[in-house]
Short mmCIF file of C-alpha atoms in Angstrom, two decimals:
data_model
loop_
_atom_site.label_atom_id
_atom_site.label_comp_id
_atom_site.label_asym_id
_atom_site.label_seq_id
_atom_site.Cartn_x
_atom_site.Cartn_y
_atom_site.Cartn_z
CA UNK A 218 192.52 100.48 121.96
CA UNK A 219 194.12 98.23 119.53
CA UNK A 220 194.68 100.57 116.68
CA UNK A 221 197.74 103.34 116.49
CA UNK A 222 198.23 106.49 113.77
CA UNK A 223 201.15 105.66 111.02
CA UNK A 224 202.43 106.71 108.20
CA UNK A 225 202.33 105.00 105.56
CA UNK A 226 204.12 105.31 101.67
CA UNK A 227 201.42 104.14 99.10
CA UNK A 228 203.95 104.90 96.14
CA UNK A 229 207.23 106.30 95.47
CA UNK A 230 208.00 109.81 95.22
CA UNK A 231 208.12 112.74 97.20
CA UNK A 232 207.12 112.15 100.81
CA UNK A 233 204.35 114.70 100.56
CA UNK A 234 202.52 113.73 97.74
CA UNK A 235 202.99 109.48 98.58
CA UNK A 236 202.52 109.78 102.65
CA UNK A 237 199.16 109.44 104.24
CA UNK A 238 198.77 109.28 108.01
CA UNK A 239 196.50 106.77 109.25
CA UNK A 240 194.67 104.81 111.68
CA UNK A 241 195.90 100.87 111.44
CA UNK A 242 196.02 98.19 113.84
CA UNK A 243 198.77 98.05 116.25
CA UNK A 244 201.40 95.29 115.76
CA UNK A 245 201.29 92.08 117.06
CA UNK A 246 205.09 91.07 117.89
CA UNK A 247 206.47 87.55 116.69
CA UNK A 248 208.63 85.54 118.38
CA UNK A 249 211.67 87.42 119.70
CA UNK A 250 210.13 90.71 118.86
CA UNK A 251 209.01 93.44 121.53
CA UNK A 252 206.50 96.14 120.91
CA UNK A 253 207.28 99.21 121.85
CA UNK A 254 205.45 102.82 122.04
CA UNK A 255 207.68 105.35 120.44
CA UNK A 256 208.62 108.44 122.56
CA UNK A 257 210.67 109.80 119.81
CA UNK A 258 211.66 108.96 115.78
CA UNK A 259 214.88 110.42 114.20
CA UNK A 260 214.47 111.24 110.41
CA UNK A 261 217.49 110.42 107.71
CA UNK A 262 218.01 111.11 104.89
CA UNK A 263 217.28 107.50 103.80
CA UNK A 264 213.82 107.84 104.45
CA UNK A 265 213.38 110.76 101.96
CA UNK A 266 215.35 108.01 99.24
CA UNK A 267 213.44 105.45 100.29
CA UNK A 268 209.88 106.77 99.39
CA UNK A 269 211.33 107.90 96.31
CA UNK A 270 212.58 104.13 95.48
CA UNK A 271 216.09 105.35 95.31
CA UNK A 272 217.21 103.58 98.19
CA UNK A 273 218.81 100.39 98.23
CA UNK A 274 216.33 98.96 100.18
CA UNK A 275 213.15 99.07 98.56
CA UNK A 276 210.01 97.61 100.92
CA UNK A 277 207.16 96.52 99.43
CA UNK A 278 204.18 99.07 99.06
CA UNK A 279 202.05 99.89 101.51
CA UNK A 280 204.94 100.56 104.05
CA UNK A 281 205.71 102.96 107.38
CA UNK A 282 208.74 104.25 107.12
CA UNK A 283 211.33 105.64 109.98
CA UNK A 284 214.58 104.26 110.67
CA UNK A 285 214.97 104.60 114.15
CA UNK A 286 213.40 105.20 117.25
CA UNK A 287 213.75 105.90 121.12
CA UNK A 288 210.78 103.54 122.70
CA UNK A 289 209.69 102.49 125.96
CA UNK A 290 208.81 98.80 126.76
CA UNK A 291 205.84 97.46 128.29
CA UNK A 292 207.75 97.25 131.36
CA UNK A 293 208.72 100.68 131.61
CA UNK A 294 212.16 100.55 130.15
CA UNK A 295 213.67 103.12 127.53
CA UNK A 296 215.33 101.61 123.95
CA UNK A 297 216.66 102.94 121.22
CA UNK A 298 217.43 100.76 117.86
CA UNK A 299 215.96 100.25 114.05
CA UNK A 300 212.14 99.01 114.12
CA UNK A 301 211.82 95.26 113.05
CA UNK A 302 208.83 94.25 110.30
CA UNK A 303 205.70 95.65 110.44
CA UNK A 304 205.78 100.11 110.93
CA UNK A 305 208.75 101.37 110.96
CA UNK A 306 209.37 104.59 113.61
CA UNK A 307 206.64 107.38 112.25
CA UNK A 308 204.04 105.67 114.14
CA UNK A 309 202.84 105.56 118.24
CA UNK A 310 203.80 101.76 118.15
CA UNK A 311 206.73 99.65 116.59
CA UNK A 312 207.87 96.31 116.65
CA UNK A 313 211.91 95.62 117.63
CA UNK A 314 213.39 92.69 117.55
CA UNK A 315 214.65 91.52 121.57
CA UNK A 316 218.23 91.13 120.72
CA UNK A 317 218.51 94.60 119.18
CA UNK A 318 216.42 96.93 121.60
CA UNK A 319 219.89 98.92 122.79
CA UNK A 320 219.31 100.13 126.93
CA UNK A 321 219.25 104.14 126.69
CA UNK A 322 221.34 106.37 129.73
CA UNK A 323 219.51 108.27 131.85
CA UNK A 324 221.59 111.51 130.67
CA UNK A 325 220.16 111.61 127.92
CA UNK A 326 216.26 113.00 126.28
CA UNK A 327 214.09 110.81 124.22
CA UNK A 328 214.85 113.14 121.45
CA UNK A 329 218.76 113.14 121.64
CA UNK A 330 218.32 109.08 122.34
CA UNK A 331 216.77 108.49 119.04
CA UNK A 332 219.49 110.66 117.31
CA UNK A 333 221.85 108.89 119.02
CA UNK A 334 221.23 105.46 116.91
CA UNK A 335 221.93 105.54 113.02
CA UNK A 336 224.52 108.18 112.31
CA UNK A 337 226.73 107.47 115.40
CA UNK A 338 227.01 103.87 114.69
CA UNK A 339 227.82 105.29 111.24
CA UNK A 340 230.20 107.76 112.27
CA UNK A 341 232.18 105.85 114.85
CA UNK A 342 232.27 102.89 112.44
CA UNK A 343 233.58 104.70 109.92
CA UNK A 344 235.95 106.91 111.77
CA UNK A 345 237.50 104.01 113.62
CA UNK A 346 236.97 100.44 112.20
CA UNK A 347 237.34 101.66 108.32
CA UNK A 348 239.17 104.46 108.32
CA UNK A 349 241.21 103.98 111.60
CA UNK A 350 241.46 107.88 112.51
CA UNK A 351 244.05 108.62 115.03
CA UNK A 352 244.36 110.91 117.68
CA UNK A 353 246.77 114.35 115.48
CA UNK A 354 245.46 113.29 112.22
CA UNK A 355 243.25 115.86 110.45
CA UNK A 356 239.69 114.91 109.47
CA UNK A 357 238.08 116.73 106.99
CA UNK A 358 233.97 116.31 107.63
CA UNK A 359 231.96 117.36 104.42
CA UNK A 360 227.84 118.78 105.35
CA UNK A 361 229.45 119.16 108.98
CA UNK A 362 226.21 120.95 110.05
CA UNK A 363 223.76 117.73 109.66
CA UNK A 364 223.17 114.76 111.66
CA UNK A 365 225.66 112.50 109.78
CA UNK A 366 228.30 115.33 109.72
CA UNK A 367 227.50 117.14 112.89
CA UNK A 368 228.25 113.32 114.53
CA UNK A 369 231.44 112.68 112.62
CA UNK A 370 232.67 116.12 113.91
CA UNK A 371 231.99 115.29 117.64
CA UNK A 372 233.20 111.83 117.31
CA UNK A 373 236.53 113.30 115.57
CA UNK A 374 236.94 115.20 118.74
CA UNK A 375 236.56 112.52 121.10
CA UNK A 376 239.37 110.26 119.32
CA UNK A 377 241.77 113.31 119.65
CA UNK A 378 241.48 114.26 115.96
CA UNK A 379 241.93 118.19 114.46
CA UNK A 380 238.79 118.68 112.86
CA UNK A 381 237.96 120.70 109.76
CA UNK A 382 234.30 120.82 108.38
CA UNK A 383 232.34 122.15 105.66
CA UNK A 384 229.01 123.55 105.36
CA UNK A 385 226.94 126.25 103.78
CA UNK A 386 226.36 129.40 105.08
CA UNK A 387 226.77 131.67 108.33
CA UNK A 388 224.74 129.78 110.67
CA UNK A 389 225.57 125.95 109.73
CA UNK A 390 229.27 127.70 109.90
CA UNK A 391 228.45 128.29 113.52
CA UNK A 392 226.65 125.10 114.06
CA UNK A 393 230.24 123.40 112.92
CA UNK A 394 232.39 125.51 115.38
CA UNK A 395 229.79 124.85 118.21
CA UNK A 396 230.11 121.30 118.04
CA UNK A 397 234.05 121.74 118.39
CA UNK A 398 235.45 121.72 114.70
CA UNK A 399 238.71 123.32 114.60
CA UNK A 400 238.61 125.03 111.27
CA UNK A 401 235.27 125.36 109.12
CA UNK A 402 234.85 126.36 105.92
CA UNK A 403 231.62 127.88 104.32
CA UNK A 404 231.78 125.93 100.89
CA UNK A 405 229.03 128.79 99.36
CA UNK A 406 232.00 131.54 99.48
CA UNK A 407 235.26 129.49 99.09
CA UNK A 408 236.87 126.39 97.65
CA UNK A 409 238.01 124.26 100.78
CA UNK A 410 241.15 122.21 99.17
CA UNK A 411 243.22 124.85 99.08
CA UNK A 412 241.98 125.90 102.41
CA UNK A 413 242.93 121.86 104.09
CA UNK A 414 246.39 121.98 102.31
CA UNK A 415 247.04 125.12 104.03
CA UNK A 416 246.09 124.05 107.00
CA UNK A 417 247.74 120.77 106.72
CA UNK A 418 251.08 122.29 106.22
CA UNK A 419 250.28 120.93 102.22
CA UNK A 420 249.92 117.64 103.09
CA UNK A 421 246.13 117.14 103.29
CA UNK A 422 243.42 115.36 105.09
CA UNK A 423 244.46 112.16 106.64
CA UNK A 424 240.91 111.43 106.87
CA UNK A 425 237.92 112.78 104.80
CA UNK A 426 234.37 111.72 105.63
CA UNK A 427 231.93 112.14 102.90
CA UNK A 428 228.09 111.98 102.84
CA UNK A 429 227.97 114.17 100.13
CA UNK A 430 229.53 112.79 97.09
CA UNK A 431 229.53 114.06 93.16
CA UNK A 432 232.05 117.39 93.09
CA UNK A 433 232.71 117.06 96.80
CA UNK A 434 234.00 113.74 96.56
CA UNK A 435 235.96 115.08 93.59
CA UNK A 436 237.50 118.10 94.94
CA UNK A 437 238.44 115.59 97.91
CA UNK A 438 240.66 113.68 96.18
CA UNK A 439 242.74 116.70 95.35
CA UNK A 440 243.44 117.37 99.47
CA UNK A 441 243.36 113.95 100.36
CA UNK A 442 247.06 113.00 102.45
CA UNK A 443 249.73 110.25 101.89
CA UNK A 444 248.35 106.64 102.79
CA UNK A 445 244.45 109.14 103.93
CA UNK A 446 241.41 107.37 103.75
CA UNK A 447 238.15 108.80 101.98
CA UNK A 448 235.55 107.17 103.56
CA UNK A 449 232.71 107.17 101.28
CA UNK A 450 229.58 107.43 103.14
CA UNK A 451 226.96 108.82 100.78
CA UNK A 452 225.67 111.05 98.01
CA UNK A 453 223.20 113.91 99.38
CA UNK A 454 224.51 115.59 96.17
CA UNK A 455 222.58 113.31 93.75
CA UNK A 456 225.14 112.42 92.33
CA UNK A 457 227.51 109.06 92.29
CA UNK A 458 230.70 109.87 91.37
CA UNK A 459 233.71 107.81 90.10
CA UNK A 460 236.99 107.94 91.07
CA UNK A 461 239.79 106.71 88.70
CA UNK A 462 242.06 104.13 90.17
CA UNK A 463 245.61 105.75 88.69
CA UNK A 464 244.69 108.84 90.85
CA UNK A 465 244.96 106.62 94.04
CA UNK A 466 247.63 105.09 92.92
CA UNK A 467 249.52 107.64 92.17
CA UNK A 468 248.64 109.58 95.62
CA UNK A 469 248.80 105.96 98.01
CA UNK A 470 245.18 107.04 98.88
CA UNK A 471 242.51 104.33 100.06
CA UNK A 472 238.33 104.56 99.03
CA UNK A 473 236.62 102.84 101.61
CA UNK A 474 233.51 102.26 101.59
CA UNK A 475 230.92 102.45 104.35
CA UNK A 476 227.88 100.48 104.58
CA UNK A 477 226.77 100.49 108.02
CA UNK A 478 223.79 98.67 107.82
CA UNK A 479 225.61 95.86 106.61
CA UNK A 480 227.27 94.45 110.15
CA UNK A 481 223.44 93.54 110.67
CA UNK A 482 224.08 90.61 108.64
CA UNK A 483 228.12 90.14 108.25
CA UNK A 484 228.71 91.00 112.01
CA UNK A 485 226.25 91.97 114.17
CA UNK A 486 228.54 91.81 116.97
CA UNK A 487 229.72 95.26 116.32
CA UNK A 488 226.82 97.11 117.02
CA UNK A 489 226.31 96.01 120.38
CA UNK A 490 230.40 97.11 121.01
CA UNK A 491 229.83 100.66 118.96
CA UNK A 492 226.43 100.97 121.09
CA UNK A 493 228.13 100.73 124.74
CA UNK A 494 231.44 102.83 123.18
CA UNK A 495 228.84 105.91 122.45
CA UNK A 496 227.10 105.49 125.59
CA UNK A 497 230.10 105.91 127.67
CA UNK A 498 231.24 108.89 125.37
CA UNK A 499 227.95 110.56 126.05
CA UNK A 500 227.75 109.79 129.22
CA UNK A 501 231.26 111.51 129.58
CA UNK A 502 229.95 114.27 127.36
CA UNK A 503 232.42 113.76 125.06
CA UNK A 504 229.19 113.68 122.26
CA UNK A 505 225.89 115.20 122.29
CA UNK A 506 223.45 114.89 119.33
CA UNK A 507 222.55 117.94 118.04
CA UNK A 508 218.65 117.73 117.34
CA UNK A 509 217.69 121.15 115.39
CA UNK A 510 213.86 120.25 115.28
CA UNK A 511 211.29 118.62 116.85
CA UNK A 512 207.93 118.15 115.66
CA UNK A 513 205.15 116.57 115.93
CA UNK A 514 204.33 113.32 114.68
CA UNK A 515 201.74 114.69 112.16
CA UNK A 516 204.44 117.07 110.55
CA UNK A 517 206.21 114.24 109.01
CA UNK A 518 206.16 115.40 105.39
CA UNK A 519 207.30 119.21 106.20
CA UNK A 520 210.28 117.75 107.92
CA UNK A 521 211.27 115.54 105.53
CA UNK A 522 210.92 118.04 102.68
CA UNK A 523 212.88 120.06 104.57
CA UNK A 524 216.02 117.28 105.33
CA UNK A 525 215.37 117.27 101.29
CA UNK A 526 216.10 120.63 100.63
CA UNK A 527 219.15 121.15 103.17
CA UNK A 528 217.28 123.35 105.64
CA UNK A 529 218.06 121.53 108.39
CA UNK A 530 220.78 121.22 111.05
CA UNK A 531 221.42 118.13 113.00
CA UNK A 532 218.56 115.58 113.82
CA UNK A 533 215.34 116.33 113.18
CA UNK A 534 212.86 113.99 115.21
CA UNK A 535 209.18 113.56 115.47
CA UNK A 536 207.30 112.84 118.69
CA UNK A 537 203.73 111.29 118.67
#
């Protein structure tokens, strides 16, 4: 056969109403691509942006999307990595390039694989290259019960960090404490700076990693530690909030910023390093990805409605 099911986003707006799954031809790989066949696709919450043209990156129309994938080679071997041109990961076949087809361990699933790519390069960038977390500093980790928080709080264990989190409700409370954070805090009943500056002694979070952004970010700054680092990693809130520059002046607090995607073209270098640093950590089992769901491949819109809404805890992934 040389066709495939995919995906595909015919215009922007809500996954359901723009996605269409359908029978194209399989992709024909250009030089130093591989095609793969894709045992397993990890949603984020990127691809609900990007159909909605809110994302930075903005393909052009008709597109697959799917940011990254666990697939097996022609010869047999498992890879996890970002697709390359052509579909992206909500499809049976995708197109890598060579260079950037990461070997996956044997310890781990072709679910937990492809959860393993996007947000824990993104957390252990973040944690350690930006914001240069150190084993006895508090972390504060904001949405602590999804895939970019629930990785943040496992890789804040590993580097000997005391972990606090924040999510909503009982369960994703539970969710937090089950992946090892120290202290949680259910942001639905209580406000969680005074809770960190208690907990801190009234000093505050060394670190704070945030993929929420509008109020969060701003109730951050008011818990945020001498010479801490709020590492801005996105805004699931909707909202892009500013922060004025007296306030971390006053406080000797840094901003940073954290585009992960980015070392793809500034350094690429550091993805291969990050990749074999969270392979030995999981082969250690000092990290597990938490996947919450997994569906089937024709499901796609339900599960990303429901990354949308917040009903979700940890990776959700498709499998064809």
């Amino acid at each position: 056969m040389s066709t495939m099911r995919a995906w595909r986003v015919h215009g922007l707006g809500d996954p359901a109403d723009v996605m269409r799954l359908e029978e194209v031809e399989r992709p024909t790989p250009a030089e130093g691509q591989i095609r793969v066949r894709v045992r397993a696709a990890a949603l984020n919450f990127p691809d609900v942006l990007m159909a909605q043209g809110r994302y930075q990156e903005k393909p052009a129309l008709p597109y697959t999307p799917g940011m990254e994938l666990c697939g097996e080679t022609e010869d047999g071997r498992r890879v996890i990595g970002a697709p390359a041109g052509g579909p992206g990961a909500l499809a049976e076949y995708a197109l890598m390039n060579a260079r950037d087809a990461w070997p996956v361990p044997d310890s781990l699933s072709d679910e937990k694989a492809a959860a393993l790519f996007i947000t824990y390069q993104t957390g252990h960038v973040g944690l350690h290259r930006r914001a240069h977390l150190q084993a006895g500093e508090w972390l504060l980790v904001h949405a602590g019960a999804g895939g970019v928080g629930s990785a943040a709080i496992q890789l804040g264990k590993a580097a000997g960090a005391r972990v606090v989190a924040t999510a909503g409700g009982a369960h994703k409370v539970e969710v937090c404490r089950e992946l090892g954070a120290d202290h949680v805090v259910d942001y639905a009943a209580e406000d969680f700076v005074p809770v960190v500056k208690e907990l801190t002694g009234g000093e505050g979070a060394d670190v704070v990693y945030d993929p929420v952004g509008g109020d969060v970010f701003d109730r951050s700054r008011k818990c945020i530690a001498f010479e801490g680092r709020l590492v801005v990693v996105g805004f699931t809130s909707g909202r892009i909030p500013e922060a004025p520059a007296n306030h971390a002046l006053v406080k000797n607090y840094s901003i940073v910023g954290l585009h992960w995607g980015l070392y793809k073209k500034k350094d690429p270098a550091v993805i291969g390093q990050t990749h074999d640093e969270l392979v030995r950590l999981a082969t250690e089992g000092a990290i597990d990805p938490l996947v919450g769901q997994v569906l089937p491949l024709d499901q796609a819109p339900r599960a990303l409605a429901a990354l949308a809404d917040r009903g979700t805890v940890g990776k959700v992934v498709l499998v064809p």
